[in-house]
mmCIF file of C-alpha atoms in Angstrom:
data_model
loop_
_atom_site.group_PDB
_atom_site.id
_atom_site.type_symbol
_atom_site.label_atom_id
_atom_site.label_comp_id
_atom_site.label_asym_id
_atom_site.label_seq_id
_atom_site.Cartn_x
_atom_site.Cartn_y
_atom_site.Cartn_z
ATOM 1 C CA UNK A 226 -2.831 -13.595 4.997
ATOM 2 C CA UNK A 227 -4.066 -11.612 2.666
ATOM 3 C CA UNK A 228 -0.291 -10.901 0.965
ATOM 4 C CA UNK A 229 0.077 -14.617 1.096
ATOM 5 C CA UNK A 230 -2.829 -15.545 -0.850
ATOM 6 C CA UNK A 231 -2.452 -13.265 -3.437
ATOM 7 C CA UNK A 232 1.540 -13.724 -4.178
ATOM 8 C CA UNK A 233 1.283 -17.330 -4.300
ATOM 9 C CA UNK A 234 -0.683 -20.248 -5.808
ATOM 10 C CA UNK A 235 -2.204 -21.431 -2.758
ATOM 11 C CA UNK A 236 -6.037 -20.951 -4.013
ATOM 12 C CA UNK A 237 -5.198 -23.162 -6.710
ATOM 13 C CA UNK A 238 -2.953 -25.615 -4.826
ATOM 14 C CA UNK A 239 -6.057 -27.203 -3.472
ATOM 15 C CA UNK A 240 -7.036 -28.470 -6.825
ATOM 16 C CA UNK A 241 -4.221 -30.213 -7.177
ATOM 17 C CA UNK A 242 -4.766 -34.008 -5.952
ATOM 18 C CA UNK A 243 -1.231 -34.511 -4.701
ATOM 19 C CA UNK A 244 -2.716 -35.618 -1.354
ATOM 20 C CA UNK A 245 -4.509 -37.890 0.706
ATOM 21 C CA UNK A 246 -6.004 -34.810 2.796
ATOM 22 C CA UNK A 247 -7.491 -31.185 1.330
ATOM 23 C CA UNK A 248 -5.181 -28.559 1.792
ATOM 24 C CA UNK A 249 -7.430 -26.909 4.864
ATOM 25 C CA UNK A 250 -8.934 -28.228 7.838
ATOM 26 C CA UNK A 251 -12.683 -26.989 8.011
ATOM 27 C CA UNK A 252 -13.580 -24.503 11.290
ATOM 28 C CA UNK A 253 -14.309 -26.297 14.102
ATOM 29 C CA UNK A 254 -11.154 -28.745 13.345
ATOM 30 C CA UNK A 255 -13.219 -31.584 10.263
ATOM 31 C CA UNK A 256 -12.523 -32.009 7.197
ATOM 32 C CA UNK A 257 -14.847 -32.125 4.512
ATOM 33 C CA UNK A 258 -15.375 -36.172 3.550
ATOM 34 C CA UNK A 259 -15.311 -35.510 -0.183
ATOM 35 C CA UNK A 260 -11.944 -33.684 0.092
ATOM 36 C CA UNK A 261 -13.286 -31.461 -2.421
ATOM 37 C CA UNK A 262 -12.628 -27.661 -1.819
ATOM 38 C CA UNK A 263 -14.936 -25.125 -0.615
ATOM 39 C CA UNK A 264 -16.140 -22.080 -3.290
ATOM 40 C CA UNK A 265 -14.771 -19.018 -2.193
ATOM 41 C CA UNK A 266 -11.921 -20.413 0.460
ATOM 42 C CA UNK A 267 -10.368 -23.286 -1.329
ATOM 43 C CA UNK A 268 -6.924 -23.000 0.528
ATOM 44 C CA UNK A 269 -7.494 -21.943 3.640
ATOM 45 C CA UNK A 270 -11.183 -22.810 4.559
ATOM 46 C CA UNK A 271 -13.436 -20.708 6.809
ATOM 47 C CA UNK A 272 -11.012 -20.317 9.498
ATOM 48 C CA UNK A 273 -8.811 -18.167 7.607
ATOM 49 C CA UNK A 274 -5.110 -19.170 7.286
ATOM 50 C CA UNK A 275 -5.032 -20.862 10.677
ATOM 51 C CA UNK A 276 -6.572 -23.868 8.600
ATOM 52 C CA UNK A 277 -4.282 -24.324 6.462
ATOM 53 C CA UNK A 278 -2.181 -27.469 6.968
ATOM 54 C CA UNK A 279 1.749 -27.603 6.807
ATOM 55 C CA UNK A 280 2.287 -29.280 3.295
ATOM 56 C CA UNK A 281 0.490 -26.586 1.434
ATOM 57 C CA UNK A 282 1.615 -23.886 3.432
ATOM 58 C CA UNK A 283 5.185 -25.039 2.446
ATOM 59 C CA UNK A 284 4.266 -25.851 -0.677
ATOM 60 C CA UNK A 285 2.879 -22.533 -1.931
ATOM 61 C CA UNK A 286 5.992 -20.656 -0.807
ATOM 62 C CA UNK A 287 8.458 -23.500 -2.716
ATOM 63 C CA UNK A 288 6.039 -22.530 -5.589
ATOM 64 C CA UNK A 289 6.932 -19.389 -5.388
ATOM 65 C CA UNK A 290 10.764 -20.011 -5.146
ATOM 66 C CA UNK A 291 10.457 -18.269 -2.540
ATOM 67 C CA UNK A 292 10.682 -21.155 0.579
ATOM 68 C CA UNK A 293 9.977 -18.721 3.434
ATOM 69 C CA UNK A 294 9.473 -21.653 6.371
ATOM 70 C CA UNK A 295 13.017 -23.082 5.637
ATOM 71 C CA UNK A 296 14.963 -20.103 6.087
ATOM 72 C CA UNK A 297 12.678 -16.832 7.331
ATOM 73 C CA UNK A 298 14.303 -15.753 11.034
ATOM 74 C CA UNK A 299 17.531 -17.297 10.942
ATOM 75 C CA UNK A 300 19.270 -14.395 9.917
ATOM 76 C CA UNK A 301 17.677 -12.090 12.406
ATOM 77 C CA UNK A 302 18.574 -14.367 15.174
ATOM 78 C CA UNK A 303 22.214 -15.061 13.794
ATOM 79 C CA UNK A 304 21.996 -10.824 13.701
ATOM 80 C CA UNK A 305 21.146 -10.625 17.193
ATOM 81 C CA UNK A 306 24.353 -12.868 18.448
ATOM 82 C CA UNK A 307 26.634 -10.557 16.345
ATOM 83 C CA UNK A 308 24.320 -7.459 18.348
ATOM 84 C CA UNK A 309 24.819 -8.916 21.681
ATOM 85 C CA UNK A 310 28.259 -10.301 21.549
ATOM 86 C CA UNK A 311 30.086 -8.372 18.627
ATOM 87 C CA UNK A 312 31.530 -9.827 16.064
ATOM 88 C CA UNK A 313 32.985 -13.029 19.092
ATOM 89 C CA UNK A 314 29.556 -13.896 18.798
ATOM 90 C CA UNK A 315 29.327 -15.100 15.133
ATOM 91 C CA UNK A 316 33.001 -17.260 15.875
ATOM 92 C CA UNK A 317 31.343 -18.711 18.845
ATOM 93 C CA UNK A 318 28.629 -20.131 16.197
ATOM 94 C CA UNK A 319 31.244 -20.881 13.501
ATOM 95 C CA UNK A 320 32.935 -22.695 16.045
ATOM 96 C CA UNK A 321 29.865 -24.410 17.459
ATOM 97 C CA UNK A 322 28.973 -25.357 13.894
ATOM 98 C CA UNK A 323 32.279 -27.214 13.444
ATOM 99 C CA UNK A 324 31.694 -29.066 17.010
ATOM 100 C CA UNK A 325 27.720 -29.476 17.140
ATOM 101 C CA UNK A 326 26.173 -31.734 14.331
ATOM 102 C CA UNK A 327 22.919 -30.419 15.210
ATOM 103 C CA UNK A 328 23.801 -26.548 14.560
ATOM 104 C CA UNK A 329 25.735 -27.735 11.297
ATOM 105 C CA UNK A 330 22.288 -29.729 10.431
ATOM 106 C CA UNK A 331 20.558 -26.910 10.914
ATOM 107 C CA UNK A 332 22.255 -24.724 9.114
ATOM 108 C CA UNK A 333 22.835 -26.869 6.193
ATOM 109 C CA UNK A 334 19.510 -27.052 6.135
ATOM 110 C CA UNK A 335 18.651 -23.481 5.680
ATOM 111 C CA UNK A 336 21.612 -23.094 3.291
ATOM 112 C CA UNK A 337 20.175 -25.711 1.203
ATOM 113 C CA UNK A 338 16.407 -24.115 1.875
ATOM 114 C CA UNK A 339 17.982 -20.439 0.650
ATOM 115 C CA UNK A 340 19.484 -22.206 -2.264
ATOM 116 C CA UNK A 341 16.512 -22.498 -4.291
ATOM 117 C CA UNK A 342 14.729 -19.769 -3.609
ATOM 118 C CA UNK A 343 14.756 -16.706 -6.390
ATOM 119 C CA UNK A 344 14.657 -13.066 -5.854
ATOM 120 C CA UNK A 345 13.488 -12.153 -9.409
ATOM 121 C CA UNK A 346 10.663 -14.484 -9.511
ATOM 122 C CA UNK A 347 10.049 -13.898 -5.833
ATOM 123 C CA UNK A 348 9.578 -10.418 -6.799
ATOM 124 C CA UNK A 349 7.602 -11.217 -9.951
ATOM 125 C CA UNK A 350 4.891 -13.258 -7.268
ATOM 126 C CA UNK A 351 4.773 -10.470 -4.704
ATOM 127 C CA UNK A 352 3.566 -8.214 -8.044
ATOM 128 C CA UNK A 353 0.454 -10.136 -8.044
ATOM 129 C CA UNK A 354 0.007 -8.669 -4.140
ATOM 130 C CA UNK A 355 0.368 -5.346 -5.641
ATOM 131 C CA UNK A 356 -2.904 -4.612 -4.469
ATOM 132 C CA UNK A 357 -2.660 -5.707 -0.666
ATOM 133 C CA UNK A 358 -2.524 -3.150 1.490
ATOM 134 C CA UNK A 359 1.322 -3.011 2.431
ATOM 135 C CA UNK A 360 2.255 -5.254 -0.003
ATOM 136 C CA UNK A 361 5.388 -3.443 -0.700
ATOM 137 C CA UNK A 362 6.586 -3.704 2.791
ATOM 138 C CA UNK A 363 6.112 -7.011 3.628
ATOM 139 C CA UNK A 364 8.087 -7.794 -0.055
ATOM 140 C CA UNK A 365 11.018 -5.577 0.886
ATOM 141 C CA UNK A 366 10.867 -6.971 4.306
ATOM 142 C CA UNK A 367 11.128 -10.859 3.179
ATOM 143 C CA UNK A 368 13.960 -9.766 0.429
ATOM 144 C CA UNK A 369 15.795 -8.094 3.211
ATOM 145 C CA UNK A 370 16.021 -10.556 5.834
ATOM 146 C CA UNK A 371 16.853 -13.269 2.938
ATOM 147 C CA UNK A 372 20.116 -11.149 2.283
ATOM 148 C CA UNK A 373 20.819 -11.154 5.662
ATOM 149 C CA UNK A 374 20.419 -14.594 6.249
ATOM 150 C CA UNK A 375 22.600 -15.445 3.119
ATOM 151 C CA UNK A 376 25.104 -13.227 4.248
ATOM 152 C CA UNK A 377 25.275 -14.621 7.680
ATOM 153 C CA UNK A 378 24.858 -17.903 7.393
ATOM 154 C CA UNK A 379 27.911 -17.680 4.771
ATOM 155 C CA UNK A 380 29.508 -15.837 7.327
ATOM 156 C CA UNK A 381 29.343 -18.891 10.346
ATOM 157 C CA UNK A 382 29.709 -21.688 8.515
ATOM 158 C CA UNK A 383 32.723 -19.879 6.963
ATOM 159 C CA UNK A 384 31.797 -20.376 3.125
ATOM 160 C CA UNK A 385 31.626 -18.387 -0.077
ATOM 161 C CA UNK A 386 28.596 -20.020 -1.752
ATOM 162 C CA UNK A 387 25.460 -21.758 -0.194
ATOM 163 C CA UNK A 388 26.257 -24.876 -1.604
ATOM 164 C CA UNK A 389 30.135 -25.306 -1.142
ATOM 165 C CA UNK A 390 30.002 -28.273 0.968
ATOM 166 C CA UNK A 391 27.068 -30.062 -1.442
ATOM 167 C CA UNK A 392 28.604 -29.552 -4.913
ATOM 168 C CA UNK A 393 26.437 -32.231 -6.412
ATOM 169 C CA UNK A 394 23.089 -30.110 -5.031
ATOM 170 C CA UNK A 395 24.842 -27.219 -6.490
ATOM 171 C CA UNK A 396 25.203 -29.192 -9.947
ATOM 172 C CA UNK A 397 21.684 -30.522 -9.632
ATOM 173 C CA UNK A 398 19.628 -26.620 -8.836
ATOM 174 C CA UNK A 399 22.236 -25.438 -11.817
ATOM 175 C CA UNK A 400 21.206 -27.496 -14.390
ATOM 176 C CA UNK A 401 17.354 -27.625 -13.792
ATOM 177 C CA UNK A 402 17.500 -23.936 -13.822
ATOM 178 C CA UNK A 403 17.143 -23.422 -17.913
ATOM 179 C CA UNK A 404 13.949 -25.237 -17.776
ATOM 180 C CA UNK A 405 12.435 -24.052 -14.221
ATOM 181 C CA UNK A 406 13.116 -20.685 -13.697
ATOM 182 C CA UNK A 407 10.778 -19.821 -17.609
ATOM 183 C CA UNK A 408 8.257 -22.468 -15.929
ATOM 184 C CA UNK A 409 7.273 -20.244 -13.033
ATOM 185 C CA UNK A 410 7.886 -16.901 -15.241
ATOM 186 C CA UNK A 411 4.762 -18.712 -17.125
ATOM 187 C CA UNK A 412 3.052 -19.444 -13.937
ATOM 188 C CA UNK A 413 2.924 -16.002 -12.318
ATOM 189 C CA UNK A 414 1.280 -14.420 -16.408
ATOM 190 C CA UNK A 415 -0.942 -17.407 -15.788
ATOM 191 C CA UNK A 416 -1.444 -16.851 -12.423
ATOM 192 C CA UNK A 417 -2.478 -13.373 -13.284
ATOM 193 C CA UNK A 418 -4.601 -13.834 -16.265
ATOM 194 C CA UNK A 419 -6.708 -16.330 -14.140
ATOM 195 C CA UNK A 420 -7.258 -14.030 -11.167
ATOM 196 C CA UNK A 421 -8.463 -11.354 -13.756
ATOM 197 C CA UNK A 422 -11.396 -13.770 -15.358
ATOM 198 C CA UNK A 423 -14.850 -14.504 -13.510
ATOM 199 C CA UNK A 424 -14.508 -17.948 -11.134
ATOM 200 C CA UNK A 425 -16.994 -19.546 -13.471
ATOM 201 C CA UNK A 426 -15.972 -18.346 -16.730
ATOM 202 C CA UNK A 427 -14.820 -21.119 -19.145
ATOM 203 C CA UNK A 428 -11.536 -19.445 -20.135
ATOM 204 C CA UNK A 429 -10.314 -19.373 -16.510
ATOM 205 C CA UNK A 430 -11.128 -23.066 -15.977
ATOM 206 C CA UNK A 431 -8.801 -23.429 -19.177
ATOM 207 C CA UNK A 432 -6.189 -21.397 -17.308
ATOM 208 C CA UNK A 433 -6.877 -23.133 -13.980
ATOM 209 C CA UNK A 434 -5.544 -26.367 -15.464
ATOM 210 C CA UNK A 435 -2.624 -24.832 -16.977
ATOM 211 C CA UNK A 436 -1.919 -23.321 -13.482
ATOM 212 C CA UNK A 437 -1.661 -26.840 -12.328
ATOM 213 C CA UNK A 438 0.455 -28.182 -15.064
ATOM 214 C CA UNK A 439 3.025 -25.526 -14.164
ATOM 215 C CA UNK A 440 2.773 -26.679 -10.631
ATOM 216 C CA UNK A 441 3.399 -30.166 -11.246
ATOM 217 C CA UNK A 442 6.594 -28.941 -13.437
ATOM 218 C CA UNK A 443 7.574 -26.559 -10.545
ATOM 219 C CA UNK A 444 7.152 -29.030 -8.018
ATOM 220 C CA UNK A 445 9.252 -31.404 -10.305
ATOM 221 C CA UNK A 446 11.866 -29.018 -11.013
ATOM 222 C CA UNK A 447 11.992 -27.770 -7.221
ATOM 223 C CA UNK A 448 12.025 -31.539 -5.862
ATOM 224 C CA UNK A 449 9.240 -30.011 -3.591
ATOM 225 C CA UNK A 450 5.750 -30.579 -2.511
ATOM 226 C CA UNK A 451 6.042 -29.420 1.383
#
């Protein structure tokens, strides 16, 4: 939780009004009437992460480019056919992915999902974690198993590139890339510079609202909100 909170914007989601609903439920299962957040737990309440609803959970990890609930796990479980059942075991999954719509569905889906993600700026947000205890591990360990499930996934749905079977999505990440990937290089300084400053102080509220312009951008850029 802790690593989560830190390497992404999810504090400062919740002061973005993109929503009917705040971004946590309260403990106990309410909401608070206002939706206005709570000092001190904006994201995730006073349940602790458990709270937190599925949109900005999502959303804080698209933020990130990082997009850890569309992908995370499908490479370890596509690792455990091939550990099983030998190499047979990945054609037995290319094949079913030629014959089963909802394997190829899923699949596309993660392919698409690992598609935007970012290692460098997924990196540069798991810098502002520095400070979590085993922050390094669990950043190595989410790089990792996103190489693996690139590889793999390639691998069964017999490809070269993520998005050879969507070469208009390909066209579309491409050319958004000039202006999005600087956008959240700007976001994780900000993001930084903000966390460093007093809650109250009137230079962070500054950089609070510049925070949130980058995540509108982001979110535009991304074609994301969770």
């Amino acid at each position: 939780e802790s690593w989560f909170r830190a390497a992404t914007p999810i504090t400062e989601l919740s002061d973005l009004r993109l929503g009917s609903r705040p971004a946590a439920r309260m403990a106990g299962g309410g909401t608070r009437a206002d939706g206005a957040s709570d000092a001190g737990g904006r994201a995730a309440g006073e349940s602790g992460i458990q709270a937190l609803r599925a949109i900005p959970w999502v959303f804080a990890w698209t933020q990130a480019r990082i997009d850890l609930p569309g992908w995370y796990g499908v490479g370890s479980a596509l690792e455990d056919q091939r550990r099983r059942h030998g190499d047979r075991g990945l054609e037995s999954l290319a094949d079913l992915y030629v014959a089963w719509p909802f394997f190829r569905t899923l699949l596309d889906g993660t392919a698409a999902s690992l598609a935007r993600t970012d290692p460098g700026i997924a990196r540069a947000h798991a810098e502002l974690a520095a400070h979590v205890p085993g922050a390094e591990r669990i950043a190595a360990a989410i790089l990792d198993e996103r190489a693996r499930t690139i590889d793999l996934v390639l691998h069964v749905t017999r490809r070269e590139h993520l998005l050879d079977a969507s070469p208009a999505d390909r066209r579309s990440i491409d050319l958004r890339a000039p202006y999005l990937d600087p956008l959240s290089g700007l976001q994780v300084r900000l993001l930084r510079r903000l966390r460093e400053r007093p809650a109250e102080d009137a230079e962070a509220e500054r950089l609070r609202r510049i925070v949130l312009t980058t995540v509108s951008g982001i979110a535009a850029g991304t074609r994301a909100t969770g």
